[in-house]
Short mmCIF file of C-alpha atoms and ligand atoms in Angstrom, two decimals:
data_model
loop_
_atom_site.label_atom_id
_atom_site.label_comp_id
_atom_site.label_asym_id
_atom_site.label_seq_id
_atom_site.Cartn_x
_atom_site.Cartn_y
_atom_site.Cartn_z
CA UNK A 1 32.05 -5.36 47.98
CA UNK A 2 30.91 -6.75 44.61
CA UNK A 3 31.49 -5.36 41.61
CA UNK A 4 29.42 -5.38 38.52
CA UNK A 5 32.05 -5.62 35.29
CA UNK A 6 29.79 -3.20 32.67
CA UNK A 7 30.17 -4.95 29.14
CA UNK A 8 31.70 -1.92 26.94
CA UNK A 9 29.07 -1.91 24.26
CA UNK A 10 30.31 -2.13 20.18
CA UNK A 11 32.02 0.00 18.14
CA UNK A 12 30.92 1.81 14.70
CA UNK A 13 33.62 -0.54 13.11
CA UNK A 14 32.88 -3.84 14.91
CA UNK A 15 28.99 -3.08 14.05
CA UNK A 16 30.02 -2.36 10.57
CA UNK A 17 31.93 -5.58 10.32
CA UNK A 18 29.70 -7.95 12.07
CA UNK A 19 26.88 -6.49 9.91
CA UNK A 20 28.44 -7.18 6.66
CA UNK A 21 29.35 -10.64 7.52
CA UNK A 22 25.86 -11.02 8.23
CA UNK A 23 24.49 -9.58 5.14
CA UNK A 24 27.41 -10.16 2.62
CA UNK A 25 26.35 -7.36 0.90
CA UNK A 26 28.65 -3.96 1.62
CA UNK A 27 26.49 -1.46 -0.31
CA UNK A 28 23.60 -2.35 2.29
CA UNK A 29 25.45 -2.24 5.07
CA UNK A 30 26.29 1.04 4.47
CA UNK A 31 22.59 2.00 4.11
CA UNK A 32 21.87 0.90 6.96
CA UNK A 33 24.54 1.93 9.53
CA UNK A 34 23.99 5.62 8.18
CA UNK A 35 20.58 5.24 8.47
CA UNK A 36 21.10 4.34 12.37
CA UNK A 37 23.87 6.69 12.78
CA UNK A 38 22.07 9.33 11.38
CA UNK A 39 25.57 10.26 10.19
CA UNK A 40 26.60 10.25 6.94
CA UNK A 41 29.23 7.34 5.53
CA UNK A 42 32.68 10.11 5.56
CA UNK A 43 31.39 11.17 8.85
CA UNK A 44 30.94 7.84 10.18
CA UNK A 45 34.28 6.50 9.49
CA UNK A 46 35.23 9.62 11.35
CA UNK A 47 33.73 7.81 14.43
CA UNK A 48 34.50 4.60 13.90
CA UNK A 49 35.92 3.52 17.11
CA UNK A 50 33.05 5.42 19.13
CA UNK A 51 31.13 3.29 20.71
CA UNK A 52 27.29 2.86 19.57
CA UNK A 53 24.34 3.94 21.49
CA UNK A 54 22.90 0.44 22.94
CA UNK A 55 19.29 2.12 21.46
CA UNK A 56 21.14 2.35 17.72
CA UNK A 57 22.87 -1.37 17.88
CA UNK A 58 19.16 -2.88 18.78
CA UNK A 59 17.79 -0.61 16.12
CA UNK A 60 20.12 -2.20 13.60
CA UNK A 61 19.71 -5.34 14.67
CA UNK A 62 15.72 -5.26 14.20
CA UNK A 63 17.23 -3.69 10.59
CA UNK A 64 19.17 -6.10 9.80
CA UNK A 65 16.77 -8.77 10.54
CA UNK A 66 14.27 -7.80 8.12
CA UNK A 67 16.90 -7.66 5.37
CA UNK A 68 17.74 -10.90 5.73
CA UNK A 69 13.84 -11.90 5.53
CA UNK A 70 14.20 -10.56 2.22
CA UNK A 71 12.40 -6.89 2.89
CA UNK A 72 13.89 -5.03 -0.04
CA UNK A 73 16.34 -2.29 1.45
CA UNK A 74 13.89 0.50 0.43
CA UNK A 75 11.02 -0.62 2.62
CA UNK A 76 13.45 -0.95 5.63
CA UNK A 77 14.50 2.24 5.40
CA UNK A 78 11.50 3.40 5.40
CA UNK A 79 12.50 5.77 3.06
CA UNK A 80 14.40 6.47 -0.65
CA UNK A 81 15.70 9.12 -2.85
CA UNK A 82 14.24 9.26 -6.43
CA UNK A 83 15.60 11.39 -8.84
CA UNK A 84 16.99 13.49 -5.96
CA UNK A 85 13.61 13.77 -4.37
CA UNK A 86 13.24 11.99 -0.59
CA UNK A 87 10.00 9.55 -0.41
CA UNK A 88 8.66 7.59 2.50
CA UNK A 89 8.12 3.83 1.09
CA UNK A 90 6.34 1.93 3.30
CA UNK A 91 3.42 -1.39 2.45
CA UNK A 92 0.64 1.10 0.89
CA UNK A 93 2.91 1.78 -2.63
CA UNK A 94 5.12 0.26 -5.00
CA UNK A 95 8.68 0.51 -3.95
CA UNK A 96 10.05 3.08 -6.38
CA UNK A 97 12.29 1.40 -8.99
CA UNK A 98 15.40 2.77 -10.94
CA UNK A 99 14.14 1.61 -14.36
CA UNK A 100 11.57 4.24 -13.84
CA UNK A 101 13.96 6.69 -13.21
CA UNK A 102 14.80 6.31 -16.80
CA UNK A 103 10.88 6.44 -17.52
CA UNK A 104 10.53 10.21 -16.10
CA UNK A 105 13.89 11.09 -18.14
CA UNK A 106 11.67 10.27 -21.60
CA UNK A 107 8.59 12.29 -20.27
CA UNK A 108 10.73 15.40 -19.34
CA UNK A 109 12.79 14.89 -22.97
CA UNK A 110 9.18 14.69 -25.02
CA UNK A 111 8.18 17.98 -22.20
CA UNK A 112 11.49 19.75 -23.32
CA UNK A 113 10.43 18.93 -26.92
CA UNK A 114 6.85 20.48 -26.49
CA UNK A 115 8.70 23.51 -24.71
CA UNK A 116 10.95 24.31 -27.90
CA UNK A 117 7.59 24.00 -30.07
CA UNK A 118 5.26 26.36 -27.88
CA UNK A 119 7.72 27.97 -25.81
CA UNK A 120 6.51 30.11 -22.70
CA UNK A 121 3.44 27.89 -22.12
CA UNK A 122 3.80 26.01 -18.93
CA UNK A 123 3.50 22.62 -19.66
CA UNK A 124 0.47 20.17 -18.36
CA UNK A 125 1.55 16.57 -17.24
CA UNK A 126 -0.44 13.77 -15.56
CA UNK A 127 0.55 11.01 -14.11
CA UNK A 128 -1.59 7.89 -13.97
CA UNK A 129 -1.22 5.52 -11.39
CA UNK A 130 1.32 8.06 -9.22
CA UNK A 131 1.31 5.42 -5.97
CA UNK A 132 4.06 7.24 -3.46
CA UNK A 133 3.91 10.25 -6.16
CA UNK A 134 7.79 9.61 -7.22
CA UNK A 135 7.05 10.68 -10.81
CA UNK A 136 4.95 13.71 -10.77
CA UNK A 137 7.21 14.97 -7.70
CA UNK A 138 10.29 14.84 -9.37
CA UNK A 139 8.90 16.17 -12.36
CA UNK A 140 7.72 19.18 -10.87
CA UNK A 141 11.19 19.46 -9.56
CA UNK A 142 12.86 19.56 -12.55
CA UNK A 143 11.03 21.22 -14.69
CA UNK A 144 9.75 24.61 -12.83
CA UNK A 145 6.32 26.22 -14.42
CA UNK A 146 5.23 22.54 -15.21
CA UNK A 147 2.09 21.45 -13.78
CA UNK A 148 1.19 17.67 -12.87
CA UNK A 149 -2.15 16.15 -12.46
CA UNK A 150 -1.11 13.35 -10.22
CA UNK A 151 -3.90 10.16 -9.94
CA UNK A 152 -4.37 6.44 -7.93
CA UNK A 153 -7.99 4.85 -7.15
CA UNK A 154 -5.87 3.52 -4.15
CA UNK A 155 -6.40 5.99 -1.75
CA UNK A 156 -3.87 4.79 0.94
CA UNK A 157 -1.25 5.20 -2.13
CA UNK A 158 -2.86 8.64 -2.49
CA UNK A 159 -1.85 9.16 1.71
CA UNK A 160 1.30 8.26 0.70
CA UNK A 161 1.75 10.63 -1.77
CA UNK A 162 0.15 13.43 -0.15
CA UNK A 163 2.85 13.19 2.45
CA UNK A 164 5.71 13.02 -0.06
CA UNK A 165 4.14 15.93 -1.44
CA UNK A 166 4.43 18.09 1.76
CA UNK A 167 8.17 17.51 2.30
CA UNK A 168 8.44 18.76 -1.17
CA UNK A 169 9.92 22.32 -1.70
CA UNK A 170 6.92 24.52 -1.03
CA UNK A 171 6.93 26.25 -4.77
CA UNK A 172 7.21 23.16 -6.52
CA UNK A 173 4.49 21.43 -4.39
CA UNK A 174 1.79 23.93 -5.38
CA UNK A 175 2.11 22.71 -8.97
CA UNK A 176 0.61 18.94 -7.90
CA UNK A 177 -2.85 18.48 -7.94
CA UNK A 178 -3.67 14.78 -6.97
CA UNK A 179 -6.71 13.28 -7.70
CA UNK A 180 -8.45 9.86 -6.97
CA UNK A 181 -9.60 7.48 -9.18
CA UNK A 182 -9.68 5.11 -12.22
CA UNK A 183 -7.09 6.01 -14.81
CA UNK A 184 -9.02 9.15 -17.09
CA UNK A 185 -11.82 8.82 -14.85
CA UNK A 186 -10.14 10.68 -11.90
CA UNK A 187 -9.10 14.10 -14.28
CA UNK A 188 -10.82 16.81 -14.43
CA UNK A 189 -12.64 17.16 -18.26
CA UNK A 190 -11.31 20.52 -18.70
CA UNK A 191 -7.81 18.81 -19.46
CA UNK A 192 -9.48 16.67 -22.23
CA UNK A 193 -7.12 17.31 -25.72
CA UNK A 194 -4.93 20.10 -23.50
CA UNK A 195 -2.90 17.72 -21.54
CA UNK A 196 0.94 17.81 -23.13
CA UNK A 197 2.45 14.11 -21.89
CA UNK A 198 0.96 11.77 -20.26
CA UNK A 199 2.99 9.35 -18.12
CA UNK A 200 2.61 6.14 -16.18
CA UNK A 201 4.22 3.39 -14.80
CA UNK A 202 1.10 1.46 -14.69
CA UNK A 203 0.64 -2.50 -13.31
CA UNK A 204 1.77 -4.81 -16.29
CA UNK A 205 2.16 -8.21 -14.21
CA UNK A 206 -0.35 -11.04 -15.73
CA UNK A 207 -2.21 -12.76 -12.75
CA UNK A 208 -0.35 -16.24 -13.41
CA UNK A 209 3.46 -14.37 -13.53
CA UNK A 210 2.95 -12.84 -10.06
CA UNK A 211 3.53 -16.13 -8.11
CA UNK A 212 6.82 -16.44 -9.91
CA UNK A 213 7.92 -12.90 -9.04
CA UNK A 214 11.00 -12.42 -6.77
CA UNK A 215 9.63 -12.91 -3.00
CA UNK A 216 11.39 -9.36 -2.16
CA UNK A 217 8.48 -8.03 -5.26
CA UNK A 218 6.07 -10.62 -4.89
CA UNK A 219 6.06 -10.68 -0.79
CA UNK A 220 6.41 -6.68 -0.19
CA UNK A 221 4.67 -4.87 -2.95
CA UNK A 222 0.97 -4.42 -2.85
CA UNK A 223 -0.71 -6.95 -5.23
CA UNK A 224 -2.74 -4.19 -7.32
CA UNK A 225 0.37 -2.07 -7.73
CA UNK A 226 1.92 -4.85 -10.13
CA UNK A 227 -0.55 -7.49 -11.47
CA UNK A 228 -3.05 -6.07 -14.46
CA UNK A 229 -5.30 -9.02 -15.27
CA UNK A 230 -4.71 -12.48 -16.83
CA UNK A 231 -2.51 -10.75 -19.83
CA UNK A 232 -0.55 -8.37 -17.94
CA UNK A 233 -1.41 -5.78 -20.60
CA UNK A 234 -4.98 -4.92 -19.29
CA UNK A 235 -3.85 -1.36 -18.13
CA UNK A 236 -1.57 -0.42 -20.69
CA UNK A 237 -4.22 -1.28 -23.22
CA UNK A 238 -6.76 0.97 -21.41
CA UNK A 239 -4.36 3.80 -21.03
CA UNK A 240 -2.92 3.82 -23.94
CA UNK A 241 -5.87 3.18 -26.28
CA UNK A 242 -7.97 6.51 -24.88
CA UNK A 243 -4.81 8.40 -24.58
CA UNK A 244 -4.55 10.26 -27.65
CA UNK A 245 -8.08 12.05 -26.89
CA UNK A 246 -6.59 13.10 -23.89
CA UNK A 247 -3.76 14.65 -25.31
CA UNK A 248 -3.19 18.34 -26.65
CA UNK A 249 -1.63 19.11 -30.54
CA UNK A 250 1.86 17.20 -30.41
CA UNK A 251 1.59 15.34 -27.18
CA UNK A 252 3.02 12.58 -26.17
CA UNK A 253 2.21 9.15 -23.84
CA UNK A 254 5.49 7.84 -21.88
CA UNK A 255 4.32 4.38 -20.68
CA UNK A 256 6.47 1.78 -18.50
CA UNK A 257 6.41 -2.15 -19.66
CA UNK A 258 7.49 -4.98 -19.26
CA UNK A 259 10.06 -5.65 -22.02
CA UNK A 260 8.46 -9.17 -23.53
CA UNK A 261 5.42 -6.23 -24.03
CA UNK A 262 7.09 -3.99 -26.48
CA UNK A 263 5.75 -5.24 -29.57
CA UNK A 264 2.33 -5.66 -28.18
CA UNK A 265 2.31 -1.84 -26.80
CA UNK A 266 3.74 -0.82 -30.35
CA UNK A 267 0.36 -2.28 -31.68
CA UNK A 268 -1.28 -0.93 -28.98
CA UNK A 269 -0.13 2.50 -30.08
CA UNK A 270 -0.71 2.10 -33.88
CA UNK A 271 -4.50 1.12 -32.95
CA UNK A 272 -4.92 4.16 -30.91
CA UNK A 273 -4.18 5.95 -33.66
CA UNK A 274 -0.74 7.72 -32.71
CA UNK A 275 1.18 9.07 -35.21
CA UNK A 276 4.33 7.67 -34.17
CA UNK A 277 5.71 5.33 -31.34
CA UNK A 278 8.83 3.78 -30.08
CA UNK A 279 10.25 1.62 -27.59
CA UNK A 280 12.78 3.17 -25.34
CA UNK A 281 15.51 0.37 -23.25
CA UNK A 282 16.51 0.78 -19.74
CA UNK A 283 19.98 0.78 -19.07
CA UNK A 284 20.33 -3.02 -19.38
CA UNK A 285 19.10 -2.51 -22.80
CA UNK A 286 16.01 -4.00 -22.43
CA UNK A 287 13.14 -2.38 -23.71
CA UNK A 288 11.40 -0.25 -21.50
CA UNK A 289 9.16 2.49 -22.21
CA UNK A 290 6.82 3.22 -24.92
CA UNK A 291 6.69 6.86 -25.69
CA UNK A 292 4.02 7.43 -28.61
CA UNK A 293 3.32 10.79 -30.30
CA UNK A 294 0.06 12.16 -31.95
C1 SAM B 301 3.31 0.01 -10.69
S1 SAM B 301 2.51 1.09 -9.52
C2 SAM B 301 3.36 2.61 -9.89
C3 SAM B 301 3.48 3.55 -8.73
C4 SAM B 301 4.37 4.78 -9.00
N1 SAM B 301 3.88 5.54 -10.12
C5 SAM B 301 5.80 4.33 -9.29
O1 SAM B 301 6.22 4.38 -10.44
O2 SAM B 301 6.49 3.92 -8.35
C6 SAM B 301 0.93 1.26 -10.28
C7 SAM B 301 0.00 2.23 -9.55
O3 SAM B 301 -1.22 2.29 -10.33
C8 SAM B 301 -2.32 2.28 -9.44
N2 SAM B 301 -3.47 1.74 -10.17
C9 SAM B 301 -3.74 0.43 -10.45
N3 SAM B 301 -4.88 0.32 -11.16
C10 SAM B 301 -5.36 1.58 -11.32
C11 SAM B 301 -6.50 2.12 -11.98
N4 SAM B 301 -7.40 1.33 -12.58
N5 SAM B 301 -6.65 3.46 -11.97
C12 SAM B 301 -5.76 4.26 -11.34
N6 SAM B 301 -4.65 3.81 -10.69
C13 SAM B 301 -4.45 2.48 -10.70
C14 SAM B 301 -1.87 1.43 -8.28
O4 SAM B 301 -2.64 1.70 -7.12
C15 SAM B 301 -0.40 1.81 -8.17
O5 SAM B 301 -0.22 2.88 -7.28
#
């Protein structure tokens, strides 16, 4: 009688192993053997020497793959936390990005600001250009009895954020109205000179940087998420210049740039007639995010 010797499939650890040789990079491994696990990282080193489900080692395999195409780890995933809020990422929107993290901590410090002047109110936001909604989500989430006027003229980004939005707590979801369209165009004209900060991490790529972009940008993110015109200041020009119309008695703008566009945004602002305007720097100090006040 034959006998068929089963191969014992891999452990947790000798998947963990093989997978960081592969991608010599142990924060991503780590990502992505919870994300097949399902379990968390202290759990999984709890199970270490289990043996994997054959279903979860060709799962990670098919993973793994793509990372080393150069698929940034957010759009393998599939997924990605934000400011503590969970997003699908998939080709329709921008990958979400830390530096505008930082961008949403300026809008809710100028929001706090408005709340000390005109306490009680609840605050108006919109957010131009929302793509998988990250910003007007986790605003809502912070700050409750704030409202958030959420806008794309990409409607599959709008699809995307629509479903963000109904994962989102159900309270905090009824404050997010999103709309579709081009920048001011899309809002409603009864928020014209009542809106308290506007905020946007609009495209600021100029057409002839974008084939120098890193391939995991340049090859994954959708082309009218990042590049703004042969300047790369196009949109920020646009937004910023009509923005103080827009905005009500103390208001502020909380723009994203590039940092080579700070001085060119401070101009911007000056034009548009702000009263005052700085440049804020991401955490690598470079400058980041124009917040102007009228
Ligand atoms: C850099 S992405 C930002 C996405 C998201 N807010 C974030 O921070 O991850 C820019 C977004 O602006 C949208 N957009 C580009 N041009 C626009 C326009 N003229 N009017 C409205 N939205 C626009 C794009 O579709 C894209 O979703």
């Amino acid at each position: 009688m034959s006998q068929r010797a089963e191969s014992p499939g891999a452990t947790w650890r000798q998947l963990w192993r093989a997978t960081s040789e592969k991608l010599g990079d142990p924060v991503h491994t780590r990502w992505l053997l919870e994300e097949v696990s399902g379990a968390d990282a202290a759990a999984l080193l709890r199970r270490l020497d289990d043996r994997a489900p054959p279903t979860d080692v060709v799962r990670l395999e098919s993973l793994v793959r793509r990372c080393l195409q150069g698929e940034p780890l957010q759009r393998v995933l599939g997924h990605w936390t934000f400011r503590g809020v969970e997003v699908v990422v998939d080709s329709r929107v921008l990958v979400p990005r830390p530096e505008t993290e930082l961008v949403v901590g300026f809008a809710i410090s100028e929001l706090d600001r408005l709340c000390r002047l005109r306490p009680g109110d609840g605050a108006i936001v919109v957010d131009l250009g929302t793509g998988s909604g990250v910003i007007a989500l986790s605003i809502v989430s912070e700050r409750e009895g704030t409202f958030v006027t959420a806008t794309d003229r990409d409607l599959a980004s709008l699809e995307v954020a629509e479903s963000n939005l109904s994962r989102l707590a159900a309270e905090a979801a009824t404050r997010v109205q999103l709309r579709a369209g081009d920048w001011y165009e899309a809002l409603p004209e009864d928020l014209f000179g009542r809106i308290d900060v506007i905020v946007s991490n609009p495209p600021y790529v100029a057409e002839r940087e974008w084939a120098d972009l890193e391939p995991a940008v340049r090859d994954f993110d959708p082309f009218g998420a990042l590049v703004a015109g042969p300047s790369g200041l196009e949109d920020i020009e646009e937004i910023v210049l009509s923005a103080p119309g827009w905005l009500a008695e103390h208001g502020a703008l909380v723009v994203e740039i590039a940092p080579h566009q700070a001085l060119s945004a401070l101009e911007l602002s000056r034009s548009a007639g702000f009263r005052e305007a700085v440049v804020e720097e991401d955490l690598a100090g470079r400058p980041r995010a124009l917040v102007a006040r009228v």
